[in-house]
Coordinates of C-alpha atoms in Angstrom, one line a residue:
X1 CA 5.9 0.1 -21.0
X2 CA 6.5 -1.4 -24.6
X3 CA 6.6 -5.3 -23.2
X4 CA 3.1 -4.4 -21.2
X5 CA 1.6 -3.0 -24.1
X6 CA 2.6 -5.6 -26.5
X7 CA 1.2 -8.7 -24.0
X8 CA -2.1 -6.8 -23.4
X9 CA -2.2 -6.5 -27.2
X10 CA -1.3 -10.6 -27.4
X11 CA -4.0 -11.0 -24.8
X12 CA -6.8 -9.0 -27.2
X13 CA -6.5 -6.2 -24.7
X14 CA -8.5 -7.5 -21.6
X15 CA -7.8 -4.4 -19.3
X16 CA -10.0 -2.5 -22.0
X17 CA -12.8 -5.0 -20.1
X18 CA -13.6 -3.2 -17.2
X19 CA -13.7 0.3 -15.7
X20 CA -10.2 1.2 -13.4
X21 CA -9.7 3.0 -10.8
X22 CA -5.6 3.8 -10.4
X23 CA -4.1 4.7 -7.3
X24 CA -0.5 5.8 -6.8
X25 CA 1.7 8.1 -3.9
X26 CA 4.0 6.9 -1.9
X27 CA 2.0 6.7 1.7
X28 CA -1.2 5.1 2.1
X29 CA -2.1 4.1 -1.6
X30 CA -3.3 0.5 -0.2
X31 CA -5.2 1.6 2.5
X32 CA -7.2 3.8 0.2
X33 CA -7.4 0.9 -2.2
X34 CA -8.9 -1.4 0.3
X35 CA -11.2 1.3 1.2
X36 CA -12.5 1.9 -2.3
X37 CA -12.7 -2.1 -2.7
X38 CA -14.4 -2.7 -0.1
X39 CA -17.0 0.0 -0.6
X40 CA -17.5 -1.3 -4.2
X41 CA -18.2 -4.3 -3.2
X42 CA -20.7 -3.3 -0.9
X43 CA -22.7 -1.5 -3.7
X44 CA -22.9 -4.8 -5.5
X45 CA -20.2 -4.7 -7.5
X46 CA -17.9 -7.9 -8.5
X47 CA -14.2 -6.2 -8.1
X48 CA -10.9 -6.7 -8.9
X49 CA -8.3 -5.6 -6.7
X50 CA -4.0 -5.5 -7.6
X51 CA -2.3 -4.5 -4.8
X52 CA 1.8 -4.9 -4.1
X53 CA 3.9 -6.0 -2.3
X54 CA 2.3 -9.4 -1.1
X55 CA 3.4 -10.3 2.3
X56 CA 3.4 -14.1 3.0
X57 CA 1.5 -15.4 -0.4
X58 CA 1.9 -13.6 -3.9
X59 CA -1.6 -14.5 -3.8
X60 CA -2.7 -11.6 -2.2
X61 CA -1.8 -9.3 -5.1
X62 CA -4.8 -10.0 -7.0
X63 CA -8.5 -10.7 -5.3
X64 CA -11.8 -10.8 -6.6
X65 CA -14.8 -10.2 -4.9
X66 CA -12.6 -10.1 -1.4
X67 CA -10.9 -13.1 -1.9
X68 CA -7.1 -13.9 -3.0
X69 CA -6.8 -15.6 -6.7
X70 CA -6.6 -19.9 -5.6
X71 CA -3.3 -21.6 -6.7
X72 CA -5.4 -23.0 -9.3
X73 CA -6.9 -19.6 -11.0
X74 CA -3.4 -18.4 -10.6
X75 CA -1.5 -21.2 -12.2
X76 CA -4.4 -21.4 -15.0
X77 CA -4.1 -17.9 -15.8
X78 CA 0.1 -17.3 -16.2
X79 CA -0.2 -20.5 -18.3
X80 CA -2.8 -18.8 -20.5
X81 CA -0.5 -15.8 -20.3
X82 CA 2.4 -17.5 -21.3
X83 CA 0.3 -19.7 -24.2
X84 CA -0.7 -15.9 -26.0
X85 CA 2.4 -14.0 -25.1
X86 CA 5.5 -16.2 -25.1
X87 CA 7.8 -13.5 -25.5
X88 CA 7.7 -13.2 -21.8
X89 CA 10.1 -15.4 -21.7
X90 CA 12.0 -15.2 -24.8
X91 CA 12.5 -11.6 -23.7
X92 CA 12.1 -11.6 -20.1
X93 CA 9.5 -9.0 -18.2
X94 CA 10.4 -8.0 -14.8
X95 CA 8.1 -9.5 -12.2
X96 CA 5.9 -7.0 -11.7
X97 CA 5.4 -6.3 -15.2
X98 CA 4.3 -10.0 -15.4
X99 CA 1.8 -10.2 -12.5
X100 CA 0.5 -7.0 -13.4
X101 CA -0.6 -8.9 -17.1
X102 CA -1.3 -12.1 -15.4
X103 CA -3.8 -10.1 -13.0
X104 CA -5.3 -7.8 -15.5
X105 CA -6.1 -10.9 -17.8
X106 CA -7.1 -12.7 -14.9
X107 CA -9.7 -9.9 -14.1
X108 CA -11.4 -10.1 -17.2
X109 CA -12.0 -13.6 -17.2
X110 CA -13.7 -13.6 -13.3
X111 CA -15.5 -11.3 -15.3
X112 CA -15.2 -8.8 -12.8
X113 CA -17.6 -5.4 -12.8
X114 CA -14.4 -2.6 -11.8
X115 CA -10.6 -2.7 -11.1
X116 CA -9.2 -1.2 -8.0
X117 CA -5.5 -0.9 -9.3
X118 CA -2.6 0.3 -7.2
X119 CA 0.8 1.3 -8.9
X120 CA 4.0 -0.1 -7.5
X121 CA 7.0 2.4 -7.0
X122 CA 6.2 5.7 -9.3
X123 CA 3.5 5.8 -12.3
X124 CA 4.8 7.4 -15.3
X125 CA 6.7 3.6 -16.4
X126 CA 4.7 1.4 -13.7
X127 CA 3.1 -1.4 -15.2
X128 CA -0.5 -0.9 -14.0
X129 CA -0.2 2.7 -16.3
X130 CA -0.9 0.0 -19.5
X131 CA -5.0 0.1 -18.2
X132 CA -7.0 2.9 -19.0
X133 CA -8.9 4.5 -16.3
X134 CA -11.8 6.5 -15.6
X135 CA -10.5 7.9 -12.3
X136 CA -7.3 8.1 -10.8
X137 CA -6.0 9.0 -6.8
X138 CA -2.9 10.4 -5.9
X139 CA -2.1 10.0 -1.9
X140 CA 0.1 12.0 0.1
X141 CA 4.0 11.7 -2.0
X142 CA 7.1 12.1 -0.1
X143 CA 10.6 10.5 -0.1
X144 CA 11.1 6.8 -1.5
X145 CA 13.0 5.1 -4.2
X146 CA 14.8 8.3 -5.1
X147 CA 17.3 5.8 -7.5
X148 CA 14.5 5.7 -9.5
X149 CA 12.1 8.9 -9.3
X150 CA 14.4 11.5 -8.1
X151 CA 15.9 13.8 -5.0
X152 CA 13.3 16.0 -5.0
X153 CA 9.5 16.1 -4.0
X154 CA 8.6 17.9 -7.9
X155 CA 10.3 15.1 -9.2
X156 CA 8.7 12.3 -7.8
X157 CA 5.3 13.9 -7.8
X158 CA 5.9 14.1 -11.6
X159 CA 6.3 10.6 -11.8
X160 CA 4.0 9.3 -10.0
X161 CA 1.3 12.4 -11.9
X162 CA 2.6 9.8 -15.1
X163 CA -0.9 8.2 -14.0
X164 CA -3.0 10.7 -15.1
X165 CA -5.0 10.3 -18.5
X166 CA -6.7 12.6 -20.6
X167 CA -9.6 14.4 -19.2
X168 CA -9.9 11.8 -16.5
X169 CA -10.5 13.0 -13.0
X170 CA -7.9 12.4 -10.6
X171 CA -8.3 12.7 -6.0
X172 CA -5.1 14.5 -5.0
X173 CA -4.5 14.3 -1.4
X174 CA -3.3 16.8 0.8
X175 CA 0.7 17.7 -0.4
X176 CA 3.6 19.8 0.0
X177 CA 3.2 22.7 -2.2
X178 CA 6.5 21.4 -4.5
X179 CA 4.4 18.3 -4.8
X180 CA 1.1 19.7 -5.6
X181 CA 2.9 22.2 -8.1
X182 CA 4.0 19.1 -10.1
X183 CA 0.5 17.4 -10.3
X184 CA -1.2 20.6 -11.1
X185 CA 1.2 21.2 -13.7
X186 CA 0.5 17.8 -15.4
X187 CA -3.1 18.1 -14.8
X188 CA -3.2 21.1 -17.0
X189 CA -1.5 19.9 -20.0
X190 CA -3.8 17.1 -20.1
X191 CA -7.1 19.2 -18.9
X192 CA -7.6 16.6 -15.8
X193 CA -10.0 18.2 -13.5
X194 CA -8.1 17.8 -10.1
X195 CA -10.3 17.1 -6.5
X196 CA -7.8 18.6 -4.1
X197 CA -8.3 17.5 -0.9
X198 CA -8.8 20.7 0.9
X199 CA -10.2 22.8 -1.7
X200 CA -12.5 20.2 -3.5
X201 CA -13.1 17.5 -0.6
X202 CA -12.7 17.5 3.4
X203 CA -12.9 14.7 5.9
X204 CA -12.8 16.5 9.8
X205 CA -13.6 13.7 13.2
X206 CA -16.2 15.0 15.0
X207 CA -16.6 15.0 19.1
X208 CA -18.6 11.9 19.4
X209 CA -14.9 10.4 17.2
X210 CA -16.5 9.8 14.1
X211 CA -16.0 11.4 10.6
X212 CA -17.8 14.0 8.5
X213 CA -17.1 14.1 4.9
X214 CA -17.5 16.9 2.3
X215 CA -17.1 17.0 -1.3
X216 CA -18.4 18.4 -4.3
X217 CA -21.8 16.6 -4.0
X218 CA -22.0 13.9 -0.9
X219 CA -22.5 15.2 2.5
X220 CA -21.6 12.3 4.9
X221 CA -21.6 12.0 8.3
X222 CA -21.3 9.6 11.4
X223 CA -18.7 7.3 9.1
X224 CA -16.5 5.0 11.0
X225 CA -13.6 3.6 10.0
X226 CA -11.9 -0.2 10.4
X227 CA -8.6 0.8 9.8
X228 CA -6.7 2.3 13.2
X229 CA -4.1 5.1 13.1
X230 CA -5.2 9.1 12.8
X231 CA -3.7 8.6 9.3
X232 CA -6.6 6.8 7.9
X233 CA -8.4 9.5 8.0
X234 CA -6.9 10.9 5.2
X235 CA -7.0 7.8 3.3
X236 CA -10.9 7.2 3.9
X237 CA -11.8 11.0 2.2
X238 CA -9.3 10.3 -0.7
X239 CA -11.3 6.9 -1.3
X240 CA -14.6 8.4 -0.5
X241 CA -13.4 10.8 -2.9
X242 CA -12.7 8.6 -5.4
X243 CA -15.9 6.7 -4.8
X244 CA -18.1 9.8 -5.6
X245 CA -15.9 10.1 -8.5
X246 CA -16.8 6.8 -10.2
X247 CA -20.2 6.9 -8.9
X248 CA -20.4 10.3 -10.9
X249 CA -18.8 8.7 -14.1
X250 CA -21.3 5.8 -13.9
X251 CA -20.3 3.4 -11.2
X252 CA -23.1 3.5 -9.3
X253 CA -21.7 3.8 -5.5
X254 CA -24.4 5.0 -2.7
X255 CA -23.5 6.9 -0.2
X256 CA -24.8 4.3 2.2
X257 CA -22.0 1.5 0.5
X258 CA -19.3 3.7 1.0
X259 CA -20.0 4.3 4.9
X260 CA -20.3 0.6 4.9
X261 CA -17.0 0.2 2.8
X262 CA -15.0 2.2 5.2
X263 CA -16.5 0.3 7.8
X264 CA -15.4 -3.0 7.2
X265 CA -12.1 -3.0 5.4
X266 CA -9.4 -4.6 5.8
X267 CA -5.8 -3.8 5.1
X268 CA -3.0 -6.4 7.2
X269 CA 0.7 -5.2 8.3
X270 CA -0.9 -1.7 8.8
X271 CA -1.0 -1.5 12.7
X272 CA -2.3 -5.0 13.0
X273 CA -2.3 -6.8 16.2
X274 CA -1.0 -10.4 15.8
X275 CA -0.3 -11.3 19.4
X276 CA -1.2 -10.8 23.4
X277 CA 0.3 -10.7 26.6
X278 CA 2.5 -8.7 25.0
X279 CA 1.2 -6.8 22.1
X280 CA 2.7 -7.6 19.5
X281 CA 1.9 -4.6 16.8
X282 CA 3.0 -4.9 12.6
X283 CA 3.4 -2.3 10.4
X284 CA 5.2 -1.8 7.2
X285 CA 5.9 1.7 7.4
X286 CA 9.7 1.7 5.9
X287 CA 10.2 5.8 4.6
X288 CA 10.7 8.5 6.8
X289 CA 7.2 9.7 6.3
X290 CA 6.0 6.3 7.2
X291 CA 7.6 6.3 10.6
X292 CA 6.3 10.0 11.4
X293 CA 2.7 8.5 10.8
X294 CA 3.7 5.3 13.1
X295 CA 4.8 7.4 15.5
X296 CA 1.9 9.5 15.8
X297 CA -0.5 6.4 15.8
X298 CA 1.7 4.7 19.0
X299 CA 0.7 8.2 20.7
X300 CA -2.9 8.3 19.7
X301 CA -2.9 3.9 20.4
X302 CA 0.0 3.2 22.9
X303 CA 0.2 6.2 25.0
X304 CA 2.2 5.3 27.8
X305 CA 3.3 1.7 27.3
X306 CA 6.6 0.7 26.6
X307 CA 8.0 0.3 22.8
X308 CA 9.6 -2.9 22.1
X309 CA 11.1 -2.7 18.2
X310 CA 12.2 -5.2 16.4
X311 CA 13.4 -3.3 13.4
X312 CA 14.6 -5.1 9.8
X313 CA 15.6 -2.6 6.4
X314 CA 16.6 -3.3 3.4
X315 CA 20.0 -2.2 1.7
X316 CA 18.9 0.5 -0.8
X317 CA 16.5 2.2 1.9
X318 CA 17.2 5.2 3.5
X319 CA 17.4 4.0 7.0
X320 CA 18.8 6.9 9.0
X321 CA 15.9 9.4 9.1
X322 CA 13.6 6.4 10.0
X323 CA 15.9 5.2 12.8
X324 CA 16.3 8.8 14.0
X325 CA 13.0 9.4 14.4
X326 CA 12.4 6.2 15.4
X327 CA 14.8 4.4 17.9
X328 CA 14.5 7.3 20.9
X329 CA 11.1 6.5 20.9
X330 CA 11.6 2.9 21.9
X331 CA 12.6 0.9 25.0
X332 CA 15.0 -1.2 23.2
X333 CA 15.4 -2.3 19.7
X334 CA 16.2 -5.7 18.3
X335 CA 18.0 -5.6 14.8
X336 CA 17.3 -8.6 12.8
X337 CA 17.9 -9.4 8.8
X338 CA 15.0 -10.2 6.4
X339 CA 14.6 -12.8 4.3
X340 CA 15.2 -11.2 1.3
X341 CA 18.8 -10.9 -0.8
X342 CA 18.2 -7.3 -0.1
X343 CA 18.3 -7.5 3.3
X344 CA 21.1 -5.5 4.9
X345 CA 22.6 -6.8 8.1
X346 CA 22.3 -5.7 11.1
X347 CA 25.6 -6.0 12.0
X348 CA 25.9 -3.0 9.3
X349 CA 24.5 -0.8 11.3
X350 CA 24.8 -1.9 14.8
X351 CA 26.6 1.1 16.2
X352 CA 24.6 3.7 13.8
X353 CA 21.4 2.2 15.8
X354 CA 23.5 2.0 19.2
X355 CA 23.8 5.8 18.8
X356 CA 20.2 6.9 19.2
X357 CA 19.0 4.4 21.8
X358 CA 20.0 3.5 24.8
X359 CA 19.4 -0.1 24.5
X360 CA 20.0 -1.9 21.1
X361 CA 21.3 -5.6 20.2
X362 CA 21.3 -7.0 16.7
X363 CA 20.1 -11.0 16.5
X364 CA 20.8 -14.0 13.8
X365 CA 16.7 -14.2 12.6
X366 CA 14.0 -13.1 13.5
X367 CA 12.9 -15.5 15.7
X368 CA 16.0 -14.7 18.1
X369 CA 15.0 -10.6 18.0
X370 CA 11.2 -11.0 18.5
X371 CA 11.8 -13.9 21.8
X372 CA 13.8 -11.0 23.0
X373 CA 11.5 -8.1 22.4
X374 CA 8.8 -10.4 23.7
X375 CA 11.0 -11.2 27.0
X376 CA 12.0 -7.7 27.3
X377 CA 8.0 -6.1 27.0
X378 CA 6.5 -8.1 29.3
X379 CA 2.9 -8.1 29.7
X380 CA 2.1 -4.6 29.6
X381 CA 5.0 -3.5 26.6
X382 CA 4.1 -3.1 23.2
X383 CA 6.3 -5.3 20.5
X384 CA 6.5 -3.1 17.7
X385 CA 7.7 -5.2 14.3
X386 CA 8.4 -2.3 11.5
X387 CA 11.2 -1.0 9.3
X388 CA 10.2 -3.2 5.7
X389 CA 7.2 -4.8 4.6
X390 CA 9.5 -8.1 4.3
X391 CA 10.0 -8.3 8.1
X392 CA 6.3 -7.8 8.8
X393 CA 5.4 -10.8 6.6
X394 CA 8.2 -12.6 7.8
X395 CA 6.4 -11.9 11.5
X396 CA 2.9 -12.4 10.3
X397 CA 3.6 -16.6 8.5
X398 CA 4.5 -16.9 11.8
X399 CA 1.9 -15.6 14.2
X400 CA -0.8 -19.4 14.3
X401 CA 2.9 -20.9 14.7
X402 CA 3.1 -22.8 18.5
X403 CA 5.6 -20.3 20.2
X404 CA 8.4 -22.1 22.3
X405 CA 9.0 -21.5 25.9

């Protein structure tokens, strides 16, 4: 946190420019960000949104007003970075610690009205922590990067709880009672009033298949959401949460811009559709809770049709609970590496895969593994692309590709 602090300083503190929402967790964090975006947007507001990882243009990590920073707004503002701070090369930041500088300076010259901030692996030592905010969101935590925030569920609750700030209110989403215990426990030693999702706010689908929300002061009902998957329903009443939060701190958000908010976002890789004839479905869900909520989207979405995988992980992932949940579930799976030196290859874990589905082959690219998922589908099969974030923007540069016979 030292090298972020001491650049903001350099920079004459620009993330002190605007009012932040922070969201961290380890599931669903951008999909409520994109909600609570969106929504701000629609109640006039110019926003700022960081979000991580990018998946085919680093661009997309920083948008205002809905649209990714140009190559010239981007380029403009890590020069201007560099100019005030040049100790970020002297003494080298990591890359996130960079962008996240580059975007918060870039923020406050779009002059931009609120930030929609999302953490990248854990909270306490993230980057994005440098902002102060006046509400932050804490989405459903479960296993992920345990080399980093620990073995257990307290543990990495209490590091990603590092967000909270004095007095500040923070959205907690539904969690395991270990997890919730660790947030709680942070909350009160820095008297943050918690909304626990639950207790504090509710979002229930009705029988026409729309949503009712609930919290402390908005009543909202007939909401629609853009997003697919039963797990977005979670996601929308943390953001709607949030949302009556800052609208409650003095960002004014009606009721009427977050229905349209939730509405109209927009989130890629997150059960996006990139092809016909067959399907061919993305999603970035690489953590064993990830999968579980894949899983119970291709039942609500798929029910019936063939599943097609073409499955890439990286190396310091924790592969084996997804693939066991995962690969019975399939028709066949196609292995394939990512373009990423932490790609680990298939050929690794060939007969580890071979061993939980009946039909399993591991390919040179990804080219190879989705013509073969696409052969093997058919028409009516579902092409399922998942396991890493990398792979699914590997698939998505090429979906407006010409495909070869």
């Amino acid at each position: 946190m030292e090298r972020v602090r001491e650049a903001l300083e350099a920079l004459g503190h620009p993330e002190r420019r605007y009012p932040v929402l922070h969201v961290a967790g380890t599931n669903g964090k951008g999909s409520t960000c994109a909600f609570a975006a969106t929504a701000l947007q629609a109640a006039g507001h110019r926003v700022g949104l960081y979000t991580s990882p990018h998946l085919v243009r680093v661009n997309e990590r920083i948008r205002v007003g809905g649209e990714d920073i140009s190559d010239e707004d981007f380029g403009r503002a890590i020069l201007e970075v560099l100019e005030r701070y040049p100790s970020a090369v002297a003494e080298p930041m990591t890359y996130f610690e960079f962008g996240t500088v580059v975007a918060l300076w870039h923020f406050a010259q779009a002059g931009v009205d609120v930030v929609v901030l999302e953490t990248g692996l854990g909270g306490r030592l993230d980057a994005t922590t440098a902002a102060p905010s006046i509400v932050t969101a804490i989405t459903p935590v479960s296993f992920d990067h345990m080399e980093y925030l620990g073995n257990t569920l307290g543990s990495i609750a209490g590091e990603k709880a590092g967000i909270l700030k004095p007095g500040v209110p923070c959205v907690v989403a539904r969690q395991e009672p270990e997890a919730l215990e660790a947030i709680e426990a942070r909350a009160r030693a820095l008297s943050v009033p918690l909304w626990v999702e639950g207790r504090d706010f509710s979002v229930e689908t009705q029988a026409d298949g729309s949503l009712a929300y609930r919290g402390p002061g908005w009543r909202l009902d007939g909401l629609r959401t853009s997003l697919r998957g039963p797990h977005q329903l979670q996601n929308a009443g943390v953001a709607l949460a949030c949302l009556e939060a800052l609208d409650a701190r003095g960002i004014a958000v009606t009721p009427e811009a977050a229905r349209a908010g939730l509405g109209s976002a927009r989130w890629p890789g997150r059960l996006e559709e990139v092809g016909q004839g067959p399907t061919v479905l993305l999603d970035g869900a690489h953590n064993p809770a990830g999968v579980a909520v894949l899983l119970a989207s291709l039942r609500a979405l798929y029910a019936g049709r063939p599943i097609h995988c073409v499955f890439g992980v990286v190396a310091d992932k924790d592969r084996g609970p997804m693939m066991r949940a995962l690969f019975p579930a399939c028709a066949s799976v196609q292995l394939t590496p990512l373009d990423t030196p932490r790609s680990l290859s298939p050929a690794a874990y060939l007969d580890e895969a071979r061993a939980l589905a009946a039909d399993v082959a591991a390919w040179p690219d990804v080219d190879a593994a989705l013509a073969e998922a696409r052969r093997r589908a058919g028409v009516d099969g579902v092409v399922l692309c998942t396991g890493s974030l990398f792979l699914v923007g590997m698939v998505r540069a090429r979906k407006d590709r010409p495909r070869t016979p």
